[in-house]
Amino acid sequence: MDYFINVILPIPLEKSFTYAITKAEADFLKPGIRVSVPFGKSKIYTALVIEIHTNAPLVYEAKEIHQILDEVPIVTTEQLKHWTWISNYYMCTLGEVMRAALPSAFILESETVISKNDEVRLNDEDLKDDEFIVYEALHHQSSLKIQDLMAILDKKNVLPVIKRLLEKNVISVQEEIYEKYKPKLVRYVKLGTNYSSEKSLQNLMEDLSRAPKQRDVVMTLFSVSAQTKKPVKVSDLSLESGASSSIIKTLIDKSILEEYHIQTDRVQYDGGDNEASKHLNEHQNKALSNISESFENQNITLLHGVTSSGKTEVYVKLIEAQLNVNKQVLYLLPEIALTTQLVERLQNYFGEKVAVFHSKYSSHERVEVWNNVLHNAPTAQVILGARSSVLLPFQNLGLIIVDEEHESSYKQFDPAPRYHARDTAIVLASIFNSKTLLGSATPSLESYYNAKQGKYGLVELNHRYNNVLMPDIELVDIKDKHKRKRMQGHFSDRLIEEMRETLKNNHQIILFQNRRGFSPIVECQTCGHSPQCPNCDVSLTFHQYRNQLRCHYCGYHTVMPKTCDACGSVELDSKGFGTEQVEQEAKLLFPDHNVARMDLDTTRGKYGYEKIITALEQGEIDILVGTQMLTKGLDFRNVKLVGIMNADNMLNFPDFRAHERSYQLMAQVSGRAGRTEERGKVLIQTYNPYHKILQQVSTNNYQQMFEEQLDERHIYKYPPVFRMIKITLKHKDYNRVNIGADWYARSLRTVFDAHVLGPEYPPVARIRNQYLKHILVKIPQKQSLSKTKEAIIKINNSFLSVKDFRAIRVILNVDNY
Ligand code: ADP
Ligand code: ZN
Ligand code: ZN
């Protein structure tokens, strides 16, 4: 009898591919084991076995595999089930799912570039002959493609050698190398070296008798270090002495105090004793028991808990319960980089049981986490990760927590699979017969709707921890302020007043502006021309710091012109404003305070986020200006005032989710204010204070927002009432996209009739010199989703069989966000 395997190849093939194997191989192989296989004329790939059978393929002759790469499966049968669901649901190939799931070191192919690991010290005898040849070759050339090695070793079958070298950590596959972890630099102070003698100290205290506040700080430093016998943090000193950071800074400037930094490691656990979890208050306890009750007859439960209600502590109890029965827990977060605070908190409780999975980790680290999860290692019991961690090889998954479930970054935009991690997590949990808890202060309309429909359980937690009041939210009418000349730049008199008060009390301020750069658009006062990106249909944004115009879509940049390109006039003026301008104005208004900025531009570099978050925690920043990065679950004790500079540009964004998103953003950023005893204050500046979303934000009325928005989604047939598939056509030739899109939409209309929208140009119709056109298919609840997709695939296949259209890229996006 002849034996065959079906494999997934890491390329977008519609079907799995069949290879011939021997009887012995058939006995050995199992689904989830990798094999190296030839493909096409001369390519080799790592392929993953999904089925072993005896049916020869009908239309081609099966080639033989080169070699088996694993002793045991590295992908579980649960994963294969999960991948199949993802590929069906999100209309992509299994190869694409596999590429997203497996660390790149697992998928070797002819094109893979490998290089030598310099840190590794080797003895010659550590390597087998063929390994040594590769190692030698990499001495002469810093990187080589695997296909080059086929020539060097003079054989096709080179993947096993590569695999062994990877396991010995002698080589690495090339990819962007990211930071392994981001050390947190904490600021400490000690007494300046000039004051080590009794005598000099006495003199100092006498000198300082005229500066009692400074004297107090020095006294406090003595008493704190005497008590704790440990280095003293600037933040502790400021807290204990009640002195502002500027007083401490003065002492440092006068060399009375000396500052130094100690690097503390955030991601890697230092092995200290674990903290006991906190005692829940009555509201948290109630929520916890409601969740457990809900799980008795629901697989999915939504925890709707206001900001700072202590949801995390509730999750901690649920995690403990799972660990007690030896189950793994997956804790999903929107973006790991922004949530080091949470990572730290969970590590304090669960110590080395916590594994952090970062899509930006190097491949080697990802392989490590992968293997630990796969082997159900003690170090991988609580897996904390962003989107792609739903693709890990769980063994014994008991619970998934999706924190901040409303976050749109859970949806992968590009490339395929364009999956939503929340929905994908729910399916993963069901494969393990386990539960999913979704948590948010501002749930997505989708999840709240599902809860209201009884599809999910719903638990509410309406009290902030410690009964801290919800922040007091005030709407400031800047149209009126402008009229009455009460604005200084983009700051209303109310905002300035509140800022002054807050700073006087040594509290911190967050200013939110949902745009980076200085001012989004530069416009000529004479002719109205504004500089455009040459690659995209979008105006360039002025970045004052670099004196550049930049495109936020493709990265194009050029120096800011002195005169208008169109008419030569020097009267170039700016319209709208971004974070950079807010920062600059705040510095002018409050020259004695430290102003910092957190946006894509300031966090790009090494330790970008860390530096800013730590500086704010340590009280080195008084005013932090930022974009929506600020909304993500940060917990700053001392922030008492949040200013939203302009609510209108988010509300007016052309997207059916704009109002929902604006509510979520503003409610979340407001939630950063006053997370301890004192009530926080939020000022929202707007031209339209009667906008219903702003009214709902200011009264914290999620219910009303939900109902009104849901009504609109009913009327306009949008999710969650209708499902949606977005089809994007992309090509550098404008006409071809137009003709193709018309053809595509016409074909869709023959099936779906009025539920097809478009084709339409998106707001930015050309990106990186590619023209885009969208078509939307809306799917009523009663219509079968799988039949709908079948029909679309059929149309898609006929589309791609038209010669003129073949070069057009078609992107299918299910549940587009
Ligand atoms: P949420 O996730 O709902 O925004 P958090 O879990 O971050 O809220 O809690 C807000 C703050 O209250 C945190 O600093 C947390 O440490 C504290 N906190 C919450 N619950 C408790 C508790 N039961 N005991 C002590 N502190 C708590
Ligand atoms: Zn001009
Ligand atoms: Zn551009």
mmCIF file with all atom_site columns, C-alpha atoms in Angstrom, residues 82-83 85-86 89-90 97 330 332 387-391 397 400 402 410-412 417-431 436 815:
data_model
loop_
_atom_site.group_PDB
_atom_site.id
_atom_site.type_symbol
_atom_site.label_atom_id
_atom_site.label_alt_id
_atom_site.label_comp_id
_atom_site.label_asym_id
_atom_site.label_entity_id
_atom_site.label_seq_id
_atom_site.pdbx_PDB_ins_code
_atom_site.Cartn_x
_atom_site.Cartn_y
_atom_site.Cartn_z
_atom_site.occupancy
_atom_site.B_iso_or_equiv
_atom_site.pdbx_formal_charge
_atom_site.auth_seq_id
_atom_site.auth_comp_id
_atom_site.auth_asym_id
_atom_site.auth_atom_id
_atom_site.pdbx_PDB_model_num
ATOM 1  C CA . HIS A 1 82  ? -8.473  26.203 15.870 1.00 0.00 ? 82  HIS A CA 1
ATOM 2  C CA . TRP A 1 83  ? -6.474  27.093 12.744 1.00 0.00 ? 83  TRP A CA 1
ATOM 3  C CA . TRP A 1 85  ? -11.765 27.615 12.191 1.00 0.00 ? 85  TRP A CA 1
ATOM 4  C CA . ILE A 1 86  ? -9.660  30.764 11.705 1.00 0.00 ? 86  ILE A CA 1
ATOM 5  C CA . TYR A 1 89  ? -14.063 32.189 9.374  1.00 0.00 ? 89  TYR A CA 1
ATOM 6  C CA . TYR A 1 90  ? -11.598 34.853 8.266  1.00 0.00 ? 90  TYR A CA 1
ATOM 7  C CA . VAL A 1 97  ? -2.589  31.046 9.781  1.00 0.00 ? 97  VAL A CA 1
ATOM 8  C CA . LEU A 1 330 ? -4.451  32.967 28.976 1.00 0.00 ? 330 LEU A CA 1
ATOM 9  C CA . LEU A 1 332 ? -5.016  38.744 26.699 1.00 0.00 ? 332 LEU A CA 1
ATOM 10 C CA . ARG A 1 387 ? -3.223  39.279 20.041 1.00 0.00 ? 387 ARG A CA 1
ATOM 11 C CA . SER A 1 388 ? -1.008  36.501 18.697 1.00 0.00 ? 388 SER A CA 1
ATOM 12 C CA . SER A 1 389 ? -0.829  34.618 21.983 1.00 0.00 ? 389 SER A CA 1
ATOM 13 C CA . VAL A 1 390 ? -4.199  33.037 21.149 1.00 0.00 ? 390 VAL A CA 1
ATOM 14 C CA . LEU A 1 391 ? -2.192  31.004 18.660 1.00 0.00 ? 391 LEU A CA 1
ATOM 15 C CA . LEU A 1 397 ? -6.360  25.717 29.104 1.00 0.00 ? 397 LEU A CA 1
ATOM 16 C CA . ILE A 1 400 ? -9.171  33.024 28.955 1.00 0.00 ? 400 ILE A CA 1
ATOM 17 C CA . VAL A 1 402 ? -9.725  39.262 27.486 1.00 0.00 ? 402 VAL A CA 1
ATOM 18 C CA . TYR A 1 410 ? -7.286  43.066 18.948 1.00 0.00 ? 410 TYR A CA 1
ATOM 19 C CA . LYS A 1 411 ? -8.166  42.902 15.270 1.00 0.00 ? 411 LYS A CA 1
ATOM 20 C CA . GLN A 1 412 ? -5.289  42.139 12.951 1.00 0.00 ? 412 GLN A CA 1
ATOM 21 C CA . PRO A 1 417 ? -5.230  36.115 8.921  1.00 0.00 ? 417 PRO A CA 1
ATOM 22 C CA . ARG A 1 418 ? -7.253  39.239 9.684  1.00 0.00 ? 418 ARG A CA 1
ATOM 23 C CA . TYR A 1 419 ? -8.505  37.764 12.911 1.00 0.00 ? 419 TYR A CA 1
ATOM 24 C CA . HIS A 1 420 ? -10.035 39.322 15.967 1.00 0.00 ? 420 HIS A CA 1
ATOM 25 C CA . ALA A 1 421 ? -8.220  37.998 19.028 1.00 0.00 ? 421 ALA A CA 1
ATOM 26 C CA . ARG A 1 422 ? -11.293 38.293 21.269 1.00 0.00 ? 422 ARG A CA 1
ATOM 27 C CA . ASP A 1 423 ? -13.513 36.233 18.991 1.00 0.00 ? 423 ASP A CA 1
ATOM 28 C CA . THR A 1 424 ? -10.694 33.841 18.195 1.00 0.00 ? 424 THR A CA 1
ATOM 29 C CA . ALA A 1 425 ? -10.090 33.405 21.932 1.00 0.00 ? 425 ALA A CA 1
ATOM 30 C CA . ILE A 1 426 ? -13.712 32.482 22.501 1.00 0.00 ? 426 ILE A CA 1
ATOM 31 C CA . VAL A 1 427 ? -13.408 29.710 19.937 1.00 0.00 ? 427 VAL A CA 1
ATOM 32 C CA . LEU A 1 428 ? -10.137 28.536 21.469 1.00 0.00 ? 428 LEU A CA 1
ATOM 33 C CA . ALA A 1 429 ? -11.738 28.316 24.900 1.00 0.00 ? 429 ALA A CA 1
ATOM 34 C CA . SER A 1 430 ? -14.623 26.308 23.508 1.00 0.00 ? 430 SER A CA 1
ATOM 35 C CA . ILE A 1 431 ? -12.188 23.806 21.971 1.00 0.00 ? 431 ILE A CA 1
ATOM 36 C CA . THR A 1 436 ? -13.851 33.184 28.483 1.00 0.00 ? 436 THR A CA 1
ATOM 37 C CA . ASP A 1 815 ? -15.885 41.620 10.735 1.00 0.00 ? 815 ASP A CA 1
#
